[in-house]
Coordinates of C-alpha atoms and ligand atoms in Angstrom, one line a residue:
M1 CA -26.2 -2.0 -22.9
A2 CA -25.9 -4.1 -19.4
L3 CA -23.2 -6.7 -20.2
T4 CA -24.7 -9.8 -17.4
E5 CA -28.2 -10.7 -17.0
N6 CA -27.1 -11.1 -12.6
R7 CA -30.3 -9.9 -11.1
A8 CA -28.5 -8.9 -8.1
V9 CA -25.8 -6.7 -9.6
L10 CA -29.0 -5.0 -12.4
D11 CA -31.1 -4.2 -9.0
W12 CA -28.2 -2.6 -7.1
I13 CA -27.3 -0.4 -9.9
D14 CA -31.2 0.8 -10.5
E15 CA -31.6 1.8 -7.3
M16 CA -28.0 3.5 -7.2
A17 CA -29.0 5.4 -10.7
A18 CA -32.1 6.2 -8.8
M19 CA -30.1 8.0 -6.1
T20 CA -27.9 9.3 -8.1
Q21 CA -29.8 9.9 -11.8
P22 CA -26.6 10.0 -14.5
D23 CA -27.4 11.3 -17.6
A24 CA -26.5 7.3 -18.9
I25 CA -25.7 4.8 -17.6
V26 CA -22.1 3.1 -19.4
W27 CA -20.4 -0.1 -19.2
I28 CA -17.0 -1.2 -18.9
D29 CA -16.3 -3.9 -21.3
G30 CA -12.7 -3.9 -21.1
S31 CA -11.7 -3.0 -24.6
E32 CA -9.5 -1.0 -25.8
A33 CA -11.1 0.5 -28.0
Q34 CA -14.0 2.0 -25.3
L35 CA -10.5 3.2 -23.4
E36 CA -8.9 4.3 -26.1
A37 CA -12.6 6.3 -26.0
L38 CA -12.8 7.3 -23.3
R39 CA -9.1 8.8 -22.7
S40 CA -9.8 11.2 -26.1
Q41 CA -12.8 12.2 -23.6
A42 CA -11.0 13.4 -20.9
C43 CA -8.6 15.0 -23.1
A44 CA -11.5 17.1 -25.1
T45 CA -12.6 18.2 -21.0
G46 CA -9.3 19.2 -19.4
E47 CA -9.9 15.9 -17.2
L48 CA -6.2 14.8 -19.0
E49 CA -3.6 15.6 -20.4
K50 CA -2.0 14.1 -23.5
L51 CA 1.8 13.8 -22.7
N52 CA 4.6 13.5 -25.4
Q53 CA 4.0 10.1 -27.1
E54 CA 7.2 10.2 -28.1
K55 CA 8.7 10.1 -25.0
L56 CA 6.6 8.8 -23.1
P57 CA 3.8 6.8 -25.3
G58 CA 0.4 6.6 -23.9
C59 CA 1.1 8.8 -20.9
Y60 CA -1.3 10.7 -19.5
L61 CA -1.1 13.8 -16.5
H62 CA -4.4 14.7 -14.2
R63 CA -4.3 16.9 -11.2
T64 CA -6.6 17.1 -8.8
A65 CA -8.8 19.5 -6.6
V66 CA -5.8 21.3 -4.7
N67 CA -7.5 20.4 -1.4
D68 CA -8.3 16.5 -2.2
V69 CA -4.6 15.1 -2.7
A70 CA -4.5 12.8 0.0
R71 CA -6.6 10.3 1.6
V72 CA -8.3 11.3 4.4
E73 CA -8.1 9.3 7.8
D74 CA -10.2 11.6 10.0
R75 CA -13.3 11.2 7.3
T76 CA -12.7 7.2 6.7
F77 CA -15.4 4.8 8.7
I78 CA -16.3 2.3 9.3
C79 CA -19.6 1.1 10.1
C80 CA -20.2 -2.2 11.8
E81 CA -22.9 -2.9 14.2
K82 CA -21.4 -2.1 16.5
Q83 CA -19.3 0.3 17.6
E84 CA -16.9 -2.4 18.9
D85 CA -16.2 -4.9 16.4
A86 CA -14.6 -1.4 14.6
G87 CA -12.3 -1.1 17.6
P88 CA -10.6 2.5 19.1
T89 CA -8.5 3.3 15.6
N90 CA -11.2 3.5 13.4
N91 CA -13.7 6.2 13.2
W92 CA -17.3 4.4 13.4
M93 CA -20.7 5.3 12.9
A94 CA -23.9 2.5 13.0
P95 CA -24.8 1.3 9.6
A96 CA -28.2 3.2 9.5
E97 CA -27.4 6.5 10.3
M98 CA -24.3 6.5 8.3
Y99 CA -26.8 6.1 4.9
A100 CA -29.2 7.7 6.6
R101 CA -26.1 11.2 6.7
L102 CA -25.0 9.6 3.0
K103 CA -28.0 10.1 1.0
P104 CA -28.9 13.3 0.0
L105 CA -24.8 13.4 -1.0
Y106 CA -25.2 11.4 -3.0
T107 CA -29.0 11.9 -4.4
G108 CA -29.0 14.1 -7.9
A109 CA -24.5 13.7 -7.6
M110 CA -24.6 13.0 -11.2
K111 CA -27.3 15.2 -13.1
G112 CA -26.0 15.6 -16.3
R113 CA -22.7 13.4 -15.9
T114 CA -22.0 9.4 -17.2
M115 CA -21.4 6.9 -14.1
Y116 CA -19.9 3.7 -15.3
V117 CA -20.1 0.8 -14.2
I118 CA -16.3 -1.1 -13.7
P119 CA -16.5 -5.0 -13.3
Y120 CA -13.3 -5.4 -11.8
S121 CA -11.6 -8.1 -10.4
M122 CA -8.9 -8.5 -7.4
G123 CA -6.3 -11.7 -8.4
V124 CA -6.7 -13.3 -11.8
V125 CA -10.3 -13.5 -13.2
G126 CA -11.3 -16.8 -12.4
S127 CA -8.4 -17.9 -10.0
P128 CA -9.9 -19.3 -7.0
F129 CA -8.8 -16.5 -4.7
A130 CA -9.9 -14.0 -6.9
K131 CA -12.4 -11.4 -5.3
Y132 CA -14.9 -9.5 -7.5
G133 CA -16.2 -6.0 -7.4
I134 CA -18.4 -3.9 -9.0
E135 CA -17.4 0.2 -9.1
L136 CA -19.6 2.5 -10.1
T137 CA -18.2 6.8 -10.9
D138 CA -19.1 9.5 -12.1
S139 CA -15.3 9.6 -12.5
I140 CA -13.3 8.7 -16.4
Y141 CA -10.2 9.2 -14.6
V142 CA -10.8 6.3 -11.8
V143 CA -12.1 4.4 -15.3
L144 CA -8.4 4.3 -16.3
N145 CA -7.1 3.7 -13.7
M146 CA -8.7 1.6 -12.4
A147 CA -8.1 0.2 -15.6
I148 CA -4.3 0.0 -15.0
M149 CA -4.1 -1.3 -11.5
T150 CA -7.1 -4.3 -11.7
R151 CA -8.8 -6.9 -14.4
V152 CA -11.8 -5.1 -15.6
G153 CA -14.8 -5.9 -18.1
Q154 CA -17.1 -8.3 -19.4
S155 CA -13.9 -11.3 -18.2
V156 CA -15.3 -10.7 -14.6
L157 CA -19.1 -10.2 -15.0
D158 CA -18.7 -13.7 -16.5
A159 CA -16.1 -15.3 -14.1
L160 CA -19.1 -13.8 -11.3
G161 CA -21.8 -15.4 -13.0
D162 CA -25.4 -15.1 -11.0
S163 CA -23.7 -15.2 -8.3
P164 CA -24.5 -12.1 -5.5
D165 CA -20.9 -12.1 -4.0
Y166 CA -19.6 -9.3 -5.1
V167 CA -18.1 -6.1 -3.6
K168 CA -20.6 -3.1 -3.9
G169 CA -18.8 0.3 -4.7
L170 CA -19.8 3.7 -5.9
H171 CA -18.2 6.4 -6.7
A172 CA -19.1 10.1 -7.0
K173 CA -16.9 13.2 -7.0
A174 CA -20.8 14.9 -6.1
E175 CA -18.8 18.7 -5.4
L176 CA -15.3 17.5 -4.3
D177 CA -16.1 19.5 -1.0
P178 CA -14.1 18.8 1.7
E179 CA -16.4 19.3 4.0
R180 CA -19.2 16.5 2.8
R181 CA -15.5 14.0 2.0
Y182 CA -16.4 10.5 3.4
I183 CA -15.2 7.3 1.8
V184 CA -17.2 4.7 4.0
H185 CA -16.7 1.0 4.4
F186 CA -20.4 -1.4 5.3
P187 CA -18.6 -4.3 5.9
Q188 CA -21.1 -6.7 6.3
D189 CA -22.4 -5.5 3.6
N190 CA -19.5 -5.3 1.1
T191 CA -20.2 -2.4 0.1
I192 CA -17.9 0.7 -0.3
M193 CA -19.4 4.5 -0.9
S194 CA -16.9 7.7 -1.1
V195 CA -18.5 10.2 -1.9
N196 CA -16.5 14.3 -2.4
S197 CA -13.4 13.1 -3.7
G198 CA -10.8 12.5 -6.9
Y199 CA -8.2 11.0 -5.2
G200 CA -6.8 8.2 -5.4
G201 CA -6.1 6.4 -2.9
N202 CA -10.0 7.2 -1.5
V203 CA -11.2 6.4 -5.2
L204 CA -10.0 3.5 -6.7
L205 CA -12.3 1.2 -4.7
G206 CA -10.4 -1.6 -5.2
K207 CA -7.2 -1.4 -3.2
K208 CA -7.5 0.4 0.4
C209 CA -10.6 -0.2 0.7
F210 CA -12.0 -3.2 -0.5
A211 CA -8.0 -4.8 -0.9
L212 CA -7.7 -4.1 2.9
R213 CA -10.2 -2.8 4.5
I214 CA -13.4 -4.9 2.9
A215 CA -10.6 -7.9 3.0
S216 CA -9.8 -7.9 5.9
C217 CA -12.8 -9.0 7.6
L218 CA -13.9 -11.5 4.8
G219 CA -9.6 -12.4 5.9
R220 CA -10.6 -12.9 9.6
D221 CA -13.8 -15.1 9.0
E222 CA -12.4 -17.5 6.6
G223 CA -9.1 -17.5 7.5
W224 CA -7.5 -15.7 5.5
M225 CA -5.0 -12.2 5.8
A226 CA -4.8 -9.6 3.7
E227 CA -1.9 -6.9 4.4
H228 CA -0.4 -4.2 3.4
M229 CA 2.7 -5.4 2.3
L230 CA 4.6 -5.7 -1.3
I231 CA 5.4 -9.2 -2.3
L232 CA 8.8 -10.1 -3.0
G233 CA 11.6 -12.6 -4.4
I234 CA 15.5 -13.1 -4.4
Q235 CA 17.3 -14.6 -6.1
N236 CA 20.6 -15.8 -5.0
P237 CA 23.5 -17.2 -6.6
A238 CA 22.5 -20.5 -5.9
G239 CA 19.4 -19.8 -8.8
E240 CA 16.8 -19.9 -5.5
V241 CA 14.5 -17.6 -5.6
R242 CA 13.2 -16.8 -2.1
Y243 CA 10.2 -14.5 -1.3
L244 CA 9.3 -12.6 1.3
A245 CA 6.5 -9.9 2.2
A246 CA 6.6 -6.5 3.9
A247 CA 4.4 -4.3 5.1
F248 CA 5.8 -0.5 5.4
P249 CA 2.9 2.1 6.4
S250 CA 2.5 4.4 3.4
A251 CA 5.3 6.6 1.6
C252 CA 7.5 4.2 3.7
G253 CA 9.6 2.8 0.9
K254 CA 7.2 -0.7 -0.9
T255 CA 7.3 -0.1 -4.0
N256 CA 10.8 0.9 -4.0
L257 CA 11.9 -1.9 -2.2
A258 CA 9.2 -4.6 -4.4
M259 CA 11.6 -3.5 -7.3
L260 CA 15.2 -3.2 -5.9
I261 CA 17.5 -2.9 -7.9
P262 CA 21.1 -5.2 -6.5
P263 CA 24.6 -3.7 -5.6
A264 CA 27.1 -4.2 -8.5
H265 CA 28.5 -6.4 -6.6
Y266 CA 25.1 -8.6 -6.1
Q267 CA 24.4 -8.6 -9.7
E268 CA 27.8 -10.0 -10.9
K269 CA 27.0 -12.7 -8.8
G270 CA 24.1 -13.3 -10.2
W271 CA 21.4 -11.5 -7.4
K272 CA 18.5 -10.9 -8.8
V273 CA 15.4 -9.5 -7.3
W274 CA 11.5 -9.9 -8.4
C275 CA 8.6 -7.8 -7.8
V276 CA 5.4 -9.6 -7.4
G277 CA 3.0 -6.5 -5.7
D278 CA 3.9 -3.5 -4.2
D279 CA 1.6 -3.0 -2.2
I280 CA -0.7 -5.3 -1.2
A281 CA -0.8 -9.4 -0.1
W282 CA -3.4 -11.3 0.5
L283 CA -1.8 -14.5 2.0
R284 CA -2.8 -17.8 3.3
V285 CA -2.2 -21.2 4.2
G286 CA -1.7 -23.3 1.1
E287 CA -1.9 -27.0 1.2
D288 CA 1.6 -28.3 1.9
G289 CA 1.2 -25.9 5.3
R290 CA 3.4 -22.7 4.2
L291 CA 2.7 -19.2 4.3
W292 CA 1.4 -17.7 0.9
A293 CA 1.2 -14.6 -0.7
M294 CA -0.2 -13.2 -4.0
N295 CA -1.4 -9.5 -5.2
P296 CA -4.9 -9.3 -5.9
E297 CA -4.2 -6.1 -8.3
Y298 CA -2.4 -5.2 -11.8
G299 CA -1.0 -2.0 -11.8
F300 CA 1.2 0.0 -8.9
F301 CA 0.2 3.1 -8.0
G302 CA 3.4 5.0 -6.6
V303 CA 5.2 7.6 -4.9
A304 CA 6.3 10.2 -7.6
P305 CA 8.8 12.1 -6.2
G306 CA 12.3 10.9 -4.8
T307 CA 11.7 7.9 -7.6
N308 CA 14.4 8.8 -10.2
A309 CA 17.2 6.8 -12.4
K310 CA 19.7 6.7 -9.6
S311 CA 17.3 5.3 -6.8
N312 CA 15.2 3.2 -8.5
P313 CA 15.7 2.9 -12.5
N314 CA 12.7 -0.2 -12.4
A315 CA 10.1 2.2 -10.9
L316 CA 11.4 4.5 -13.4
A317 CA 10.9 2.2 -16.4
T318 CA 7.6 1.3 -14.9
T319 CA 6.6 5.2 -15.2
R320 CA 7.7 5.8 -19.1
R321 CA 4.3 3.9 -20.7
G322 CA 0.5 3.3 -20.1
T323 CA 0.7 5.6 -17.3
I324 CA -1.0 8.3 -15.9
F325 CA 0.4 11.2 -13.6
T326 CA -1.6 13.1 -11.0
N327 CA 0.3 16.5 -9.0
V328 CA 3.0 16.1 -10.8
V329 CA 5.1 19.1 -12.7
H330 CA 4.2 19.3 -16.3
N331 CA 7.4 20.2 -18.6
L332 CA 6.1 22.6 -21.5
D333 CA 9.5 22.3 -23.5
D334 CA 9.2 18.8 -24.1
D335 CA 5.9 18.3 -23.0
T336 CA 7.3 16.1 -20.0
V337 CA 7.0 15.5 -16.5
W338 CA 9.3 16.6 -13.8
W339 CA 9.4 15.9 -9.8
E340 CA 11.4 16.7 -6.6
G341 CA 14.3 14.1 -7.0
L342 CA 13.6 12.9 -10.4
D343 CA 16.6 14.6 -11.9
K344 CA 18.6 18.1 -10.7
N345 CA 17.1 20.3 -14.2
P346 CA 14.0 21.5 -13.2
P347 CA 12.5 22.5 -16.4
E348 CA 12.3 26.8 -17.0
H349 CA 8.4 26.3 -18.9
A350 CA 6.6 24.1 -17.0
V351 CA 2.6 24.1 -14.5
D352 CA 3.1 23.1 -11.4
W353 CA 0.4 20.8 -9.8
K354 CA -1.6 23.5 -8.9
G355 CA -2.0 23.8 -12.6
N356 CA 0.1 27.9 -12.5
P357 CA 3.2 28.7 -15.0
W358 CA 6.4 27.4 -12.7
N359 CA 9.7 27.9 -13.0
G360 CA 11.7 25.4 -11.4
T361 CA 15.0 27.3 -12.2
V362 CA 13.9 29.6 -9.4
S363 CA 11.0 28.9 -8.4
A364 CA 11.1 28.5 -4.2
E365 CA 7.9 26.3 -4.6
K366 CA 7.7 23.2 -5.3
G367 CA 6.0 21.9 -8.2
A368 CA 4.8 18.7 -8.2
H369 CA 3.0 18.1 -4.3
P370 CA 4.6 15.7 -2.3
N371 CA 2.3 13.0 -2.3
S372 CA 2.0 12.8 -6.4
R373 CA 1.8 9.3 -7.6
F374 CA 1.5 7.4 -11.4
T375 CA -0.3 4.5 -12.5
A376 CA 1.2 2.3 -14.7
P377 CA 0.8 -1.5 -15.7
A378 CA 2.4 -3.6 -13.5
K379 CA 4.1 -5.9 -16.9
N380 CA 5.1 -2.7 -17.8
C381 CA 7.7 -2.8 -14.3
P382 CA 11.3 -4.9 -15.7
C383 CA 11.8 -6.8 -13.4
I384 CA 8.0 -8.2 -12.5
S385 CA 7.8 -11.5 -11.4
P386 CA 7.0 -14.7 -13.7
E387 CA 5.2 -15.7 -11.0
F388 CA 3.3 -12.1 -10.8
E389 CA -0.5 -13.6 -12.3
S390 CA 0.2 -17.5 -10.4
P391 CA -3.3 -17.7 -9.0
R392 CA -1.4 -18.9 -5.8
G393 CA 1.0 -17.0 -5.2
V394 CA 4.8 -17.3 -3.5
P395 CA 5.4 -18.9 -0.9
I396 CA 6.6 -16.7 2.1
S397 CA 9.7 -17.9 3.5
A398 CA 10.0 -14.4 6.2
I399 CA 7.6 -11.6 7.0
V400 CA 9.5 -8.0 7.6
F401 CA 7.9 -5.0 9.3
G402 CA 9.4 -1.5 9.2
G403 CA 8.4 2.0 9.2
R404 CA 10.5 5.7 9.5
R405 CA 11.6 6.0 12.6
A406 CA 14.6 8.5 13.3
R407 CA 16.2 7.1 16.3
T408 CA 15.0 3.8 17.8
A409 CA 14.5 1.4 16.1
P410 CA 18.1 -0.5 14.4
L411 CA 18.5 -0.8 10.7
V412 CA 17.3 -4.5 11.2
Y413 CA 16.8 -7.3 14.1
Q414 CA 14.6 -11.1 14.1
S415 CA 12.0 -11.9 16.2
R416 CA 11.9 -14.7 18.4
D417 CA 9.4 -16.6 17.4
W418 CA 6.1 -16.0 15.5
E419 CA 4.4 -14.5 18.8
H420 CA 7.0 -12.3 19.3
G421 CA 7.0 -11.6 15.5
V422 CA 3.3 -10.1 16.3
F423 CA 4.3 -8.3 19.3
V424 CA 7.2 -6.2 17.1
G425 CA 4.0 -5.6 14.5
S426 CA 1.6 -4.3 16.9
I427 CA 4.4 -1.9 18.1
M428 CA 5.2 -0.4 14.7
A429 CA 5.9 3.1 15.1
S430 CA 6.5 6.0 12.1
E431 CA 6.8 9.4 11.3
T432 CA 3.8 10.6 9.1
T433 CA 3.6 11.0 5.1
A434 CA 2.3 12.9 3.2
A435 CA 0.8 10.1 1.9
A436 CA -2.3 11.4 4.2
T437 CA -3.3 14.2 5.0
G438 CA -2.7 15.7 8.5
A439 CA 0.4 16.6 9.8
V440 CA 3.8 15.4 8.3
G441 CA 6.8 13.7 10.3
V442 CA 5.0 12.8 13.6
V443 CA 5.5 9.4 15.0
R444 CA 2.7 7.2 15.7
R445 CA 2.1 3.9 16.0
D446 CA 1.3 1.3 13.2
P447 CA 1.0 -2.0 13.6
M448 CA 1.2 -4.0 10.7
A449 CA 0.9 -0.8 8.5
M450 CA -2.9 -1.6 9.2
L451 CA -3.9 2.4 10.9
P452 CA -5.6 3.1 8.1
F453 CA -6.3 -0.6 6.8
C454 CA -7.6 -2.2 9.1
G455 CA -12.2 -2.9 8.4
Y456 CA -12.0 -4.4 12.3
H457 CA -11.2 -3.9 16.1
M458 CA -6.9 -3.7 15.9
A459 CA -6.9 -6.5 19.3
D460 CA -9.7 -8.9 17.6
Y461 CA -6.7 -8.1 14.1
W462 CA -3.8 -9.3 16.6
Q463 CA -6.1 -11.7 17.4
H464 CA -6.5 -13.3 14.0
W465 CA -1.9 -12.9 13.4
L466 CA -2.4 -15.2 16.6
D467 CA -4.9 -17.5 15.3
M468 CA -2.8 -17.7 11.9
G469 CA 1.0 -19.3 13.6
K470 CA -0.8 -21.6 15.4
V471 CA -2.3 -22.7 12.1
L472 CA 1.5 -22.6 10.6
G473 CA 3.5 -23.9 12.9
D474 CA 6.9 -24.6 12.8
K475 CA 6.3 -24.4 8.9
A476 CA 5.7 -20.2 9.8
P477 CA 8.1 -17.3 8.6
K478 CA 10.3 -15.9 10.6
I479 CA 9.4 -12.5 11.1
F480 CA 11.5 -9.5 11.5
N481 CA 11.6 -5.4 11.5
V482 CA 14.4 -3.1 9.6
N483 CA 14.4 1.0 9.4
W484 CA 16.2 2.2 6.7
F485 CA 15.7 6.0 8.2
R486 CA 17.8 6.1 11.2
T487 CA 19.0 9.6 11.0
D488 CA 22.2 11.5 12.5
D489 CA 22.0 14.6 14.6
E490 CA 22.1 16.4 11.4
G491 CA 18.9 14.8 10.0
R492 CA 20.9 12.6 7.2
F493 CA 20.1 9.7 6.8
L494 CA 22.4 6.9 7.5
W495 CA 21.8 4.0 5.6
P496 CA 22.0 4.7 1.7
G497 CA 18.4 2.8 1.6
F498 CA 17.3 1.4 -2.3
G499 CA 19.6 -1.3 -4.3
D500 CA 21.2 -1.1 -1.2
N501 CA 19.1 -2.2 1.3
L502 CA 19.4 -5.9 -0.4
R503 CA 22.2 -6.9 1.9
V504 CA 20.1 -6.7 4.7
L505 CA 17.4 -9.1 3.1
E506 CA 20.1 -10.7 2.3
W507 CA 20.5 -11.1 6.1
I508 CA 17.4 -11.4 6.9
M509 CA 16.8 -14.5 3.9
K510 CA 19.7 -16.4 4.8
R511 CA 18.3 -16.3 9.0
C512 CA 15.1 -17.8 7.3
F513 CA 17.0 -20.7 6.0
H514 CA 19.7 -21.6 9.0
E515 CA 22.5 -20.3 6.9
A516 CA 23.8 -17.1 9.2
D517 CA 24.1 -16.0 12.6
A518 CA 23.1 -13.3 15.0
V519 CA 24.0 -11.7 18.5
E520 CA 20.4 -12.0 21.2
T521 CA 19.0 -8.2 22.1
P522 CA 16.8 -7.2 24.8
I523 CA 14.4 -6.8 21.9
G524 CA 16.0 -9.6 19.5
Y525 CA 18.1 -10.9 17.6
E526 CA 20.3 -9.0 15.2
P527 CA 23.5 -9.3 12.9
K528 CA 26.8 -9.4 14.1
A529 CA 28.0 -6.4 12.1
E530 CA 30.7 -8.5 10.2
D531 CA 27.5 -10.7 8.1
I532 CA 26.3 -7.3 6.1
D533 CA 28.0 -7.2 2.9
L534 CA 29.0 -3.1 2.8
E535 CA 31.3 -3.8 0.2
G536 CA 30.5 -0.9 -2.7
S537 CA 27.6 0.4 -0.1
G538 CA 30.1 3.7 1.3
V539 CA 28.7 3.1 4.6
D540 CA 32.1 2.1 7.2
R541 CA 31.4 -0.7 10.2
A542 CA 31.2 1.8 13.0
T543 CA 28.4 3.6 11.1
L544 CA 26.8 0.0 10.7
E545 CA 27.4 -0.6 14.6
G546 CA 25.5 3.3 15.4
L547 CA 23.0 2.0 12.6
L548 CA 22.6 -1.4 14.9
K549 CA 22.6 -0.2 18.5
L550 CA 20.0 -0.1 21.0
D551 CA 19.6 2.5 23.2
T552 CA 18.1 1.4 26.6
A553 CA 16.9 3.8 28.1
M554 CA 15.0 4.8 24.6
W555 CA 13.5 1.7 23.8
L556 CA 12.1 2.4 28.2
D557 CA 10.3 4.9 26.8
E558 CA 9.2 2.8 23.9
V559 CA 8.1 -0.1 26.6
N560 CA 5.5 3.0 28.7
A561 CA 4.6 4.3 24.8
I562 CA 3.5 1.0 24.1
R563 CA 1.9 0.5 27.3
A564 CA -0.2 3.8 27.0
F565 CA -1.1 2.8 23.2
Y566 CA -2.1 -1.3 24.3
D567 CA -4.6 0.5 27.4
K568 CA -6.7 1.6 24.3
F569 CA -7.6 -2.0 23.3
G570 CA -9.2 -2.7 27.0
A571 CA -10.2 -6.6 27.3
K572 CA -10.1 -7.2 23.7
L573 CA -6.1 -7.2 24.0
P574 CA -4.5 -10.2 23.2
E575 CA -2.9 -11.8 27.1
T576 CA -0.1 -12.7 25.0
L577 CA 1.1 -9.4 23.6
S578 CA 0.6 -8.2 27.5
Q579 CA 3.2 -10.2 27.8
E580 CA 5.6 -10.2 25.9
L581 CA 5.3 -6.5 26.1
S582 CA 6.0 -7.3 30.1
A583 CA 9.4 -9.9 28.7
L584 CA 10.2 -7.5 26.0
E585 CA 10.9 -4.8 29.7
A586 CA 12.2 -7.3 31.6
R587 CA 15.0 -8.5 29.3
L588 CA 15.4 -4.2 29.2
H589 CA 16.8 -3.5 32.8
Ligands
GDP601 P1 5.1 3.3 -1.0 O1 4.4 4.1 0.0 O2 5.5 2.6 1.0 O3 5.0 2.2 -0.9 O4 7.2 4.1 -0.6 P2 7.5 4.4 -1.6 O5 8.4 3.3 -2.1 O6 6.7 5.0 -3.0 O7 9.0 6.0 -1.7 C1 8.3 6.8 -0.2 C2 8.8 7.1 -0.7 O8 10.0 6.9 0.1 C3 9.6 8.2 -1.8 O9 10.0 9.5 -1.8 C4 11.6 7.4 -1.6 O10 11.8 7.6 -3.1 C5 11.5 7.1 -0.2 N1 12.4 5.8 0.1 C6 12.0 4.5 -0.4 N2 13.2 4.0 -0.6 C7 14.0 4.0 0.7 C8 14.7 3.8 1.1 O11 15.4 3.0 1.6 N3 15.9 5.0 1.6 C9 15.0 6.7 2.1 N4 16.4 7.4 2.5 N5 14.2 6.7 1.7 C10 13.5 5.7 0.3
PGA602 P1 0.7 4.2 -0.7 O1 -1.0 4.7 -0.3 O2 1.3 5.1 0.0 O3 1.3 3.3 0.8 O4 1.1 3.2 -1.9 C1 -1.8 5.0 -1.8 C2 -3.1 5.6 -1.6 O5 -4.1 5.0 -0.9 O6 -2.9 6.4 -1.1
MN603 MN1 3.9 2.3 -3.3

């Protein structure tokens, strides 16, 4: 039975059901009873496996198809009327042509299956900045993940009332055929269509599809920003909590930084880190003229490998109840889960991510997929911020960009001002990871970590950043760049990372409040080596100096690479950014 009388919603669902032809339609009301019944049903069909309920209460395991383990950027489209509005970094097709191409893929795709109607909210239901969506899907796995990642159910429909202002999402697993897999966005229709996939980033439509690709378009039109950023609060020994937002590409450390545990002597002095969000920030200028950030999500969709009790006890603790694990190792001895980097004791009697018997003590192959994931409720996180449910979010003092660069980028530097900071974001580059299909470890430009997520022309997006800076004026956050991933000649990381990253964040925050000094370099301001606290880090002063060192020849090469990248954007490239590039080149000479 329908849970709303909203005509726009009912008509759209009728239309989608006529096309996909499900046997039944089930509305998700958000009740625990309904979700529990769906979990049982999924266990009965093998879609989920229930794990050891004493060790991992409320936890389940799922495996995707072997060819369906990451976001598919080459099959992701922005379908606006004019190609020039999608820009050179997005796949594009005219909306009418794409709707026509998708129709046969969806026709009859839900025959013999149930269509679930998931009303969900990005942001606190009923709050001024919340936005609503409805996802139709034939996957219980999607329903259960959406119920962790977003606020779902009747309350969302009540808040929507009879408004037609919601984002439509249609997901069908179809045959999971990678050749006919499409992740498509129609910004002018507020519509998302995903077909032939069952992997999180492709099918949990509230996340990258809505909260970044569609929302970036809404933000441009309405004067706010949707960004691929974690949000965290740093409490200093004086008890003040200062907030920053940080954009890193997928699998470059957002979730880990968001749940950082301070090094021991920082803890003794009273430092604490509060997690507001780990992946997406919606940013607005507040009534006080400052930039405020809220996390529209309700859970974490984190990378499992590498998560352990040493690198990130908070992330690990977050996954110990109410969590769905995807493509990790199933430890048959005690019915729990394992992944590479969890501990040094891989299970002997286990099933790998592909569903095959696996003996971790002898196998040369990885047991968990490198992009295996956990979907966990935000409220599980031991350091979840008291502001997590604050509808207006938190005021941002610093914006931090970063990525994986083995050589070029120093550990940290500060931009000269907002415009230069936008330049620093626009030239971000990072080695590719397993979060998307394709080669891993190849350096590519990923402006503001939004390359795969910006729903319109990237140059217009940069202009939007510049315009936001004008509105913010002297209340604008300071902008920084970090790189935790610099390596030595043997490819070993020079910086310990994880909790030790607080040493860098401390300097960043002090810079925002005029409490720390800096040295001017051609690329921006860097800390004096003595201003980074190394106590207990295992890093010596010489290594730190190496981490902060600039190689001018390498940066001159970088200038050329940036110029070639900028050339793609033609006349749309904001003049300010080409001036910043020339100024950087002049300073390097
Ligand atoms: P996200 O996808 O951006 O949220 O990235 P995650 O926080 O999930 O981290 C992705 C991978 O990078 C995991 O394997 C982490 O263990 C690793 N990682 C995260 N932070 C650091 C760090 O500071 N240093 C190093 N060396 N690795 C890190
Ligand atoms: P993430 O992306 O690696 O940034 O968490 C998740 C995804 O959508 O695949
Ligand atoms: Mn993450």
